Amino acid sequence: MCLKWKEADNRAEITSVRANSHWWGQCKRVGKWKLLQLITGLHLLKHTPKLGECYVEDLVVHPQHQGKRIGTQLLQWAQKYMLQSKSMSFLSLHVASQNHQAIQLYERYQFRKQYSTNSFLTGLLLGENQWHYMIYKGDSYV
């Protein structure tokens, strides 16, 4: 998981929670062309947080460990982190519109869709052209 936010003095802050998972070895298995597609596609989705926004840049669970509530625990940790930070007023993320399982998880944890974007290039590079921007504002958010 990777979170990022903008501090009052315009510094960008990034924090990561990552398991030690031979990342580079996994990238080599994917191949150079697919890796280039992924990096380019993710660059198109790059989001610069606003003041007071804590943005979930990455939340990924290895396929062998999916279904074990790891994604739920990471999401709960991010929400708690945002709520305990005086400078942050909401948590946000982008999710592919076809990722129904992730959308259901986010909605269960009080994220609400704000808008959707369409991009031919992300469709070409990542296989998904529509993305939802969702936010969580805390317990009082309806």
Tab-separated table of N, CA and C in Angstrom:
chain	number	residue	atom	x	y	z
A	1	MET	N	0.839	-1.156	0.000
A	1	MET	CA	0.000	0.000	0.000
A	1	MET	C	0.890	1.227	0.000
A	2	CYS	N	0.468	2.238	-0.710
A	2	CYS	CA	1.187	3.509	-0.761
A	2	CYS	C	0.177	4.631	-0.584
A	3	LEU	N	0.411	5.514	0.384
A	3	LEU	CA	-0.418	6.687	0.611
A	3	LEU	C	0.400	7.924	0.299
A	4	LYS	N	-0.264	8.965	-0.208
A	4	LYS	CA	0.437	10.236	-0.391
A	4	LYS	C	-0.514	11.373	-0.069
A	5	TRP	N	0.052	12.510	0.355
A	5	TRP	CA	-0.730	13.678	0.704
A	5	TRP	C	0.122	14.908	0.537
A	6	LYS	N	-0.539	16.064	0.612
A	6	LYS	CA	0.140	17.345	0.456
A	6	LYS	C	0.146	18.051	1.803
A	7	GLU	N	1.314	18.421	2.262
A	7	GLU	CA	1.446	19.146	3.519
A	7	GLU	C	1.140	20.619	3.288
A	8	ALA	N	0.904	21.351	4.366
A	8	ALA	CA	0.564	22.774	4.273
A	8	ALA	C	1.656	23.589	3.599
A	9	ASP	N	2.913	23.146	3.718
A	9	ASP	CA	4.014	23.884	3.101
A	9	ASP	C	4.328	23.382	1.692
A	10	ASN	N	3.357	22.690	1.063
A	10	ASN	CA	3.438	22.172	-0.306
A	10	ASN	C	4.418	21.019	-0.484
A	11	ARG	N	4.920	20.446	0.615
A	11	ARG	CA	5.736	19.248	0.484
A	11	ARG	C	4.825	18.070	0.194
A	12	ALA	N	5.243	17.200	-0.662
A	12	ALA	CA	4.503	15.966	-0.902
A	12	ALA	C	5.043	14.912	0.041
A	13	GLU	N	4.161	14.218	0.717
A	13	GLU	CA	4.558	13.158	1.631
A	13	GLU	C	4.061	11.836	1.079
A	14	ILE	N	4.870	10.806	1.187
A	14	ILE	CA	4.503	9.470	0.725
A	14	ILE	C	4.927	8.475	1.791
A	15	THR	N	4.039	7.578	2.122
A	15	THR	CA	4.389	6.502	3.041
A	15	THR	C	3.955	5.185	2.416
A	16	SER	N	4.743	4.175	2.612
A	16	SER	CA	4.451	2.869	2.023
A	16	SER	C	4.451	1.803	3.090
A	17	VAL	N	3.568	0.841	2.919
A	17	VAL	CA	3.557	-0.360	3.734
A	17	VAL	C	3.681	-1.490	2.737
A	18	ARG	N	4.819	-2.127	2.723
A	18	ARG	CA	5.056	-3.152	1.711
A	18	ARG	C	5.657	-4.387	2.352
A	19	ALA	N	5.234	-5.517	1.869
A	19	ALA	CA	5.850	-6.774	2.287
A	19	ALA	C	7.115	-6.962	1.460
A	20	ASN	N	8.063	-7.677	1.973
A	20	ASN	CA	9.288	-7.955	1.228
A	20	ASN	C	8.961	-8.983	0.161
A	21	SER	N	8.709	-8.524	-1.051
A	21	SER	CA	8.266	-9.429	-2.108
A	21	SER	C	9.111	-9.230	-3.357
A	22	HIS	N	10.139	-9.802	-3.549
A	22	HIS	CA	11.023	-9.790	-4.721
A	22	HIS	C	10.378	-9.104	-5.932
A	23	TRP	N	10.152	-7.805	-5.799
A	23	TRP	CA	9.427	-7.026	-6.799
A	23	TRP	C	10.093	-7.104	-8.168
A	24	TRP	N	11.387	-6.902	-8.215
A	24	TRP	CA	12.075	-6.864	-9.506
A	24	TRP	C	11.990	-8.207	-10.212
A	25	GLY	N	12.100	-9.294	-9.473
A	25	GLY	CA	11.969	-10.621	-10.067
A	25	GLY	C	10.604	-10.823	-10.684
A	26	GLN	N	9.570	-10.306	-10.031
A	26	GLN	CA	8.212	-10.399	-10.577
A	26	GLN	C	8.092	-9.566	-11.854
A	27	CYS	N	8.733	-8.404	-11.880
A	27	CYS	CA	8.690	-7.543	-13.066
A	27	CYS	C	9.341	-8.220	-14.263
A	28	LYS	N	10.457	-8.913	-14.034
A	28	LYS	CA	11.145	-9.593	-15.127
A	28	LYS	C	10.269	-10.673	-15.742
A	29	ARG	N	9.466	-11.327	-14.919
A	29	ARG	CA	8.569	-12.375	-15.435
A	29	ARG	C	7.484	-11.801	-16.333
A	30	VAL	N	7.078	-10.582	-16.075
A	30	VAL	CA	6.021	-9.948	-16.861
A	30	VAL	C	6.500	-9.617	-18.269
A	31	GLY	N	7.727	-9.201	-18.408
A	31	GLY	CA	8.279	-8.818	-19.697
A	31	GLY	C	8.389	-7.312	-19.829
A	32	LYS	N	9.344	-6.879	-20.639
A	32	LYS	CA	9.626	-5.449	-20.784
A	32	LYS	C	8.457	-4.671	-21.384
A	33	TRP	N	7.804	-5.220	-22.414
A	33	TRP	CA	6.708	-4.506	-23.061
A	33	TRP	C	5.533	-4.318	-22.109
A	34	LYS	N	5.144	-5.379	-21.400
A	34	LYS	CA	4.033	-5.288	-20.448
A	34	LYS	C	4.383	-4.332	-19.317
A	35	LEU	N	5.629	-4.367	-18.867
A	35	LEU	CA	6.060	-3.468	-17.801
A	35	LEU	C	6.000	-2.017	-18.273
A	36	LEU	N	6.424	-1.748	-19.500
A	36	LEU	CA	6.335	-0.402	-20.063
A	36	LEU	C	4.877	0.049	-20.169
A	37	GLN	N	3.988	-0.843	-20.600
A	37	GLN	CA	2.565	-0.526	-20.670
A	37	GLN	C	2.031	-0.163	-19.288
A	38	LEU	N	2.388	-0.969	-18.288
A	38	LEU	CA	1.910	-0.740	-16.934
A	38	LEU	C	2.402	0.597	-16.393
A	39	ILE	N	3.681	0.868	-16.539
A	39	ILE	CA	4.254	2.116	-16.023
A	39	ILE	C	3.621	3.325	-16.714
A	40	THR	N	3.459	3.246	-18.027
A	40	THR	CA	2.852	4.351	-18.773
A	40	THR	C	1.397	4.537	-18.361
A	41	GLY	N	0.664	3.439	-18.225
A	41	GLY	CA	-0.735	3.518	-17.809
A	41	GLY	C	-0.884	4.100	-16.419
A	42	LEU	N	-0.028	3.681	-15.499
A	42	LEU	CA	-0.090	4.214	-14.147
A	42	LEU	C	0.275	5.692	-14.110
A	43	HIS	N	1.179	6.110	-14.983
A	43	HIS	CA	1.516	7.532	-15.054
A	43	HIS	C	0.293	8.353	-15.485
A	44	LEU	N	-0.515	7.796	-16.381
A	44	LEU	CA	-1.731	8.489	-16.812
A	44	LEU	C	-2.723	8.638	-15.664
A	45	LEU	N	-2.674	7.735	-14.697
A	45	LEU	CA	-3.576	7.785	-13.548
A	45	LEU	C	-2.997	8.578	-12.376
A	46	LYS	N	-1.814	9.143	-12.555
A	46	LYS	CA	-1.155	9.849	-11.462
A	46	LYS	C	-2.078	10.934	-10.904
A	47	HIS	N	-2.160	10.967	-9.590
A	47	HIS	CA	-3.049	11.907	-8.908
A	47	HIS	C	-2.239	12.742	-7.930
A	48	THR	N	-2.408	14.038	-7.971
A	48	THR	CA	-1.754	14.935	-7.024
A	48	THR	C	-2.782	15.323	-5.966
A	49	PRO	N	-2.563	14.905	-4.723
A	49	PRO	CA	-3.540	15.205	-3.678
A	49	PRO	C	-3.643	16.696	-3.388
A	50	LYS	N	-4.852	17.104	-3.009
A	50	LYS	CA	-5.106	18.479	-2.572
A	50	LYS	C	-4.746	18.579	-1.093
A	51	LEU	N	-4.679	19.777	-0.608
A	51	LEU	CA	-4.427	19.999	0.804
A	51	LEU	C	-5.538	19.330	1.616
A	52	GLY	N	-5.169	18.532	2.585
A	52	GLY	CA	-6.136	17.834	3.416
A	52	GLY	C	-6.560	16.481	2.889
A	53	GLU	N	-6.068	16.106	1.710
A	53	GLU	CA	-6.426	14.831	1.090
A	53	GLU	C	-5.320	13.806	1.319
A	54	CYS	N	-5.693	12.628	1.744
A	54	CYS	CA	-4.776	11.496	1.845
A	54	CYS	C	-5.196	10.521	0.748
A	55	TYR	N	-4.323	10.281	-0.216
A	55	TYR	CA	-4.662	9.512	-1.411
A	55	TYR	C	-4.038	8.120	-1.359
A	56	VAL	N	-4.857	7.100	-1.557
A	56	VAL	CA	-4.372	5.723	-1.624
A	56	VAL	C	-3.878	5.511	-3.051
A	57	GLU	N	-2.579	5.583	-3.230
A	57	GLU	CA	-2.008	5.454	-4.565
A	57	GLU	C	-1.980	3.996	-5.021
A	58	ASP	N	-1.667	3.100	-4.121
A	58	ASP	CA	-1.617	1.673	-4.435
A	58	ASP	C	-2.190	0.889	-3.273
A	59	LEU	N	-3.018	-0.077	-3.575
A	59	LEU	CA	-3.449	-1.060	-2.590
A	59	LEU	C	-3.543	-2.368	-3.355
A	60	VAL	N	-2.533	-3.207	-3.188
A	60	VAL	CA	-2.423	-4.433	-3.970
A	60	VAL	C	-2.153	-5.599	-3.031
A	61	VAL	N	-2.864	-6.694	-3.252
A	61	VAL	CA	-2.635	-7.920	-2.491
A	61	VAL	C	-2.274	-9.016	-3.488
A	62	HIS	N	-1.195	-9.711	-3.228
A	62	HIS	CA	-0.749	-10.802	-4.096
A	62	HIS	C	-1.884	-11.816	-4.266
A	63	PRO	N	-2.089	-12.322	-5.489
A	63	PRO	CA	-3.196	-13.262	-5.736
A	63	PRO	C	-3.233	-14.457	-4.784
A	64	GLN	N	-2.075	-14.947	-4.349
A	64	GLN	CA	-2.047	-16.089	-3.424
A	64	GLN	C	-2.588	-15.742	-2.045
A	65	HIS	N	-2.660	-14.446	-1.744
A	65	HIS	CA	-3.100	-14.022	-0.419
A	65	HIS	C	-4.435	-13.287	-0.440
A	66	GLN	N	-5.068	-13.196	-1.603
A	66	GLN	CA	-6.374	-12.566	-1.679
A	66	GLN	C	-7.409	-13.445	-0.987
A	67	GLY	N	-8.447	-12.828	-0.465
A	67	GLY	CA	-9.482	-13.557	0.244
A	67	GLY	C	-9.143	-13.825	1.698
A	68	LYS	N	-8.051	-13.259	2.174
A	68	LYS	CA	-7.622	-13.463	3.567
A	68	LYS	C	-7.797	-12.190	4.394
A	69	ARG	N	-8.564	-11.244	3.878
A	69	ARG	CA	-8.879	-9.968	4.554
A	69	ARG	C	-7.669	-9.030	4.678
A	70	ILE	N	-6.637	-9.273	3.897
A	70	ILE	CA	-5.462	-8.395	3.943
A	70	ILE	C	-5.812	-7.028	3.370
A	71	GLY	N	-6.527	-6.990	2.251
A	71	GLY	CA	-6.952	-5.721	1.663
A	71	GLY	C	-7.830	-4.932	2.623
A	72	THR	N	-8.709	-5.624	3.328
A	72	THR	CA	-9.572	-4.981	4.324
A	72	THR	C	-8.733	-4.372	5.441
A	73	GLN	N	-7.752	-5.110	5.916
A	73	GLN	CA	-6.897	-4.608	6.994
A	73	GLN	C	-6.086	-3.393	6.544
A	74	LEU	N	-5.583	-3.430	5.316
A	74	LEU	CA	-4.837	-2.282	4.791
A	74	LEU	C	-5.735	-1.057	4.667
A	75	LEU	N	-6.955	-1.263	4.184
A	75	LEU	CA	-7.901	-0.159	4.035
A	75	LEU	C	-8.267	0.419	5.403
A	76	GLN	N	-8.509	-0.430	6.385
A	76	GLN	CA	-8.821	0.038	7.735
A	76	GLN	C	-7.638	0.811	8.322
A	77	TRP	N	-6.414	0.328	8.068
A	77	TRP	CA	-5.233	1.031	8.555
A	77	TRP	C	-5.148	2.428	7.933
A	78	ALA	N	-5.405	2.528	6.627
A	78	ALA	CA	-5.349	3.828	5.940
A	78	ALA	C	-6.407	4.774	6.506
A	79	GLN	N	-7.612	4.264	6.755
A	79	GLN	CA	-8.662	5.104	7.322
A	79	GLN	C	-8.269	5.604	8.709
A	80	LYS	N	-7.744	4.726	9.528
A	80	LYS	CA	-7.322	5.107	10.879
A	80	LYS	C	-6.193	6.140	10.810
A	81	TYR	N	-5.255	5.926	9.912
A	81	TYR	CA	-4.134	6.848	9.731
A	81	TYR	C	-4.649	8.237	9.357
A	82	MET	N	-5.584	8.287	8.418
A	82	MET	CA	-6.144	9.576	7.988
A	82	MET	C	-6.902	10.247	9.127
A	83	LEU	N	-7.727	9.490	9.850
A	83	LEU	CA	-8.532	10.059	10.930
A	83	LEU	C	-7.673	10.586	12.078
A	84	GLN	N	-6.521	9.976	12.315
A	84	GLN	CA	-5.641	10.409	13.398
A	84	GLN	C	-4.755	11.588	13.007
A	85	SER	N	-4.702	11.900	11.729
A	85	SER	CA	-3.870	13.003	11.249
A	85	SER	C	-4.684	14.282	11.226
A	86	LYS	N	-4.261	15.256	11.979
A	86	LYS	CA	-4.997	16.518	12.067
A	86	LYS	C	-5.033	17.273	10.741
A	87	SER	N	-4.035	17.069	9.894
A	87	SER	CA	-3.953	17.823	8.647
A	87	SER	C	-4.751	17.190	7.503
A	88	MET	N	-5.308	15.999	7.714
A	88	MET	CA	-6.031	15.313	6.645
A	88	MET	C	-7.518	15.255	6.950
A	89	SER	N	-8.336	15.600	5.950
A	89	SER	CA	-9.777	15.605	6.159
A	89	SER	C	-10.509	14.526	5.368
A	90	PHE	N	-9.834	13.924	4.382
A	90	PHE	CA	-10.480	12.827	3.665
A	90	PHE	C	-9.456	11.920	3.011
A	91	LEU	N	-9.899	10.682	2.752
A	91	LEU	CA	-9.098	9.649	2.121
A	91	LEU	C	-9.700	9.411	0.747
A	92	SER	N	-8.870	9.270	-0.270
A	92	SER	CA	-9.393	9.104	-1.628
A	92	SER	C	-8.618	8.027	-2.370
A	93	LEU	N	-9.201	7.580	-3.489
A	93	LEU	CA	-8.557	6.576	-4.329
A	93	LEU	C	-9.240	6.531	-5.685
A	94	HIS	N	-8.572	5.922	-6.629
A	94	HIS	CA	-9.156	5.605	-7.930
A	94	HIS	C	-9.291	4.091	-8.021
A	95	VAL	N	-10.363	3.633	-8.636
A	95	VAL	CA	-10.579	2.201	-8.819
A	95	VAL	C	-11.165	1.986	-10.211
A	96	ALA	N	-10.732	0.916	-10.858
A	96	ALA	CA	-11.258	0.572	-12.175
A	96	ALA	C	-12.745	0.244	-12.046
A	97	SER	N	-13.546	0.760	-12.949
A	97	SER	CA	-15.001	0.568	-12.858
A	97	SER	C	-15.412	-0.894	-12.968
A	98	GLN	N	-14.591	-1.727	-13.578
A	98	GLN	CA	-14.910	-3.147	-13.713
A	98	GLN	C	-14.425	-3.979	-12.526
A	99	ASN	N	-13.745	-3.352	-11.575
A	99	ASN	CA	-13.254	-4.061	-10.400
A	99	ASN	C	-14.348	-4.032	-9.326
A	100	HIS	N	-15.404	-4.787	-9.578
A	100	HIS	CA	-16.587	-4.766	-8.726
A	100	HIS	C	-16.287	-5.209	-7.293
A	101	GLN	N	-15.400	-6.163	-7.134
A	101	GLN	CA	-15.054	-6.654	-5.803
A	101	GLN	C	-14.414	-5.537	-4.975
A	102	ALA	N	-13.494	-4.783	-5.573
A	102	ALA	CA	-12.849	-3.675	-4.858
A	102	ALA	C	-13.854	-2.570	-4.565
A	103	ILE	N	-14.715	-2.255	-5.521
A	103	ILE	CA	-15.722	-1.209	-5.316
A	103	ILE	C	-16.631	-1.572	-4.149
A	104	GLN	N	-17.054	-2.839	-4.083
A	104	GLN	CA	-17.900	-3.288	-2.972
A	104	GLN	C	-17.170	-3.144	-1.636
A	105	LEU	N	-15.883	-3.489	-1.619
A	105	LEU	CA	-15.095	-3.333	-0.396
A	105	LEU	C	-15.053	-1.869	0.024
A	106	TYR	N	-14.744	-0.988	-0.910
A	106	TYR	CA	-14.647	0.433	-0.583
A	106	TYR	C	-15.990	0.979	-0.103
A	107	GLU	N	-17.077	0.604	-0.758
A	107	GLU	CA	-18.396	1.075	-0.350
A	107	GLU	C	-18.756	0.550	1.047
A	108	ARG	N	-18.361	-0.678	1.349
A	108	ARG	CA	-18.602	-1.247	2.683
A	108	ARG	C	-17.900	-0.411	3.755
A	109	TYR	N	-16.779	0.199	3.387
A	109	TYR	CA	-16.028	1.026	4.319
A	109	TYR	C	-16.260	2.514	4.070
A	110	GLN	N	-17.457	2.840	3.641
A	110	GLN	CA	-17.988	4.206	3.534
A	110	GLN	C	-17.312	5.096	2.502
A	111	PHE	N	-16.655	4.530	1.508
A	111	PHE	CA	-16.179	5.325	0.383
A	111	PHE	C	-17.368	5.578	-0.534
A	112	ARG	N	-17.422	6.755	-1.123
A	112	ARG	CA	-18.495	7.098	-2.053
A	112	ARG	C	-17.892	7.625	-3.351
A	113	LYS	N	-18.487	7.205	-4.452
A	113	LYS	CA	-18.009	7.644	-5.766
A	113	LYS	C	-18.323	9.121	-5.948
A	114	GLN	N	-17.313	9.877	-6.351
A	114	GLN	CA	-17.475	11.303	-6.606
A	114	GLN	C	-17.674	11.579	-8.094
A	115	TYR	N	-16.890	10.907	-8.921
A	115	TYR	CA	-17.013	11.052	-10.368
A	115	TYR	C	-16.276	9.917	-11.052
A	116	SER	N	-16.477	9.808	-12.356
A	116	SER	CA	-15.787	8.803	-13.164
A	116	SER	C	-15.067	9.499	-14.303
A	117	THR	N	-13.946	8.935	-14.716
A	117	THR	CA	-13.218	9.454	-15.870
A	117	THR	C	-13.054	8.333	-16.895
A	118	ASN	N	-12.994	8.714	-18.152
A	118	ASN	CA	-12.770	7.771	-19.238
A	118	ASN	C	-11.501	8.166	-19.967
A	119	SER	N	-10.700	7.161	-20.298
A	119	SER	CA	-9.470	7.421	-21.024
A	119	SER	C	-9.207	6.273	-22.004
A	120	PHE	N	-9.133	6.612	-23.249
A	120	PHE	CA	-8.815	5.625	-24.271
A	120	PHE	C	-7.438	5.018	-24.018
A	121	LEU	N	-6.481	5.866	-23.609
A	121	LEU	CA	-5.111	5.386	-23.389
A	121	LEU	C	-5.011	4.394	-22.230
A	122	THR	N	-5.693	4.660	-21.101
A	122	THR	CA	-5.640	3.679	-20.014
A	122	THR	C	-6.354	2.396	-20.420
A	123	GLY	N	-7.366	2.510	-21.263
A	123	GLY	CA	-8.012	1.312	-21.787
A	123	GLY	C	-7.053	0.504	-22.631
A	124	LEU	N	-6.304	1.182	-23.461
A	124	LEU	CA	-5.335	0.519	-24.328
A	124	LEU	C	-4.178	-0.088	-23.528
A	125	LEU	N	-3.671	0.663	-22.549
A	125	LEU	CA	-2.493	0.232	-21.806
A	125	LEU	C	-2.800	-0.690	-20.626
A	126	LEU	N	-3.912	-0.435	-19.950
A	126	LEU	CA	-4.233	-1.196	-18.741
A	126	LEU	C	-5.453	-2.098	-18.889
A	127	GLY	N	-6.147	-1.976	-20.020
A	127	GLY	CA	-7.328	-2.803	-20.231
A	127	GLY	C	-8.565	-2.272	-19.534
A	128	GLU	N	-8.514	-1.062	-19.032
A	128	GLU	CA	-9.656	-0.455	-18.338
A	128	GLU	C	-9.678	1.032	-18.665
A	129	ASN	N	-10.749	1.474	-19.323
A	129	ASN	CA	-10.794	2.882	-19.704
A	129	ASN	C	-11.586	3.757	-18.740
A	130	GLN	N	-12.429	3.161	-17.893
A	130	GLN	CA	-13.216	3.972	-16.955
A	130	GLN	C	-12.728	3.741	-15.524
A	131	TRP	N	-12.513	4.855	-14.811
A	131	TRP	CA	-12.020	4.819	-13.441
A	131	TRP	C	-12.922	5.684	-12.571
A	132	HIS	N	-13.222	5.204	-11.371
A	132	HIS	CA	-14.016	5.957	-10.400
A	132	HIS	C	-13.072	6.596	-9.383
A	133	TYR	N	-13.376	7.837	-9.042
A	133	TYR	CA	-12.680	8.524	-7.959
A	133	TYR	C	-13.614	8.456	-6.762
A	134	MET	N	-13.140	7.839	-5.665
A	134	MET	CA	-13.964	7.636	-4.487
A	134	MET	C	-13.298	8.288	-3.282
A	135	ILE	N	-14.136	8.787	-2.353
A	135	ILE	CA	-13.582	9.398	-1.141
A	135	ILE	C	-14.277	8.859	0.099
A	136	TYR	N	-13.538	8.959	1.207
A	136	TYR	CA	-14.013	8.608	2.543
A	136	TYR	C	-13.719	9.798	3.440
A	137	LYS	N	-14.757	10.280	4.139
A	137	LYS	CA	-14.564	11.447	4.998
A	137	LYS	C	-14.689	11.136	6.486
A	138	GLY	N	-14.761	9.890	6.857
A	138	GLY	CA	-14.859	9.545	8.267
A	138	GLY	C	-16.230	9.030	8.631
A	139	ASP	N	-16.417	8.781	9.908
A	139	ASP	CA	-17.642	8.171	10.406
A	139	ASP	C	-18.891	8.986	10.124
A	140	SER	N	-18.758	10.293	10.071
A	140	SER	CA	-19.938	11.139	9.871
A	140	SER	C	-20.310	11.315	8.408
A	141	TYR	N	-19.524	10.750	7.500
A	141	TYR	CA	-19.759	10.917	6.065
A	141	TYR	C	-20.910	10.047	5.594
A	142	VAL	N	-21.846	10.640	4.903
A	142	VAL	CA	-22.995	9.878	4.362
A	142	VAL	C	-23.018	10.013	2.862
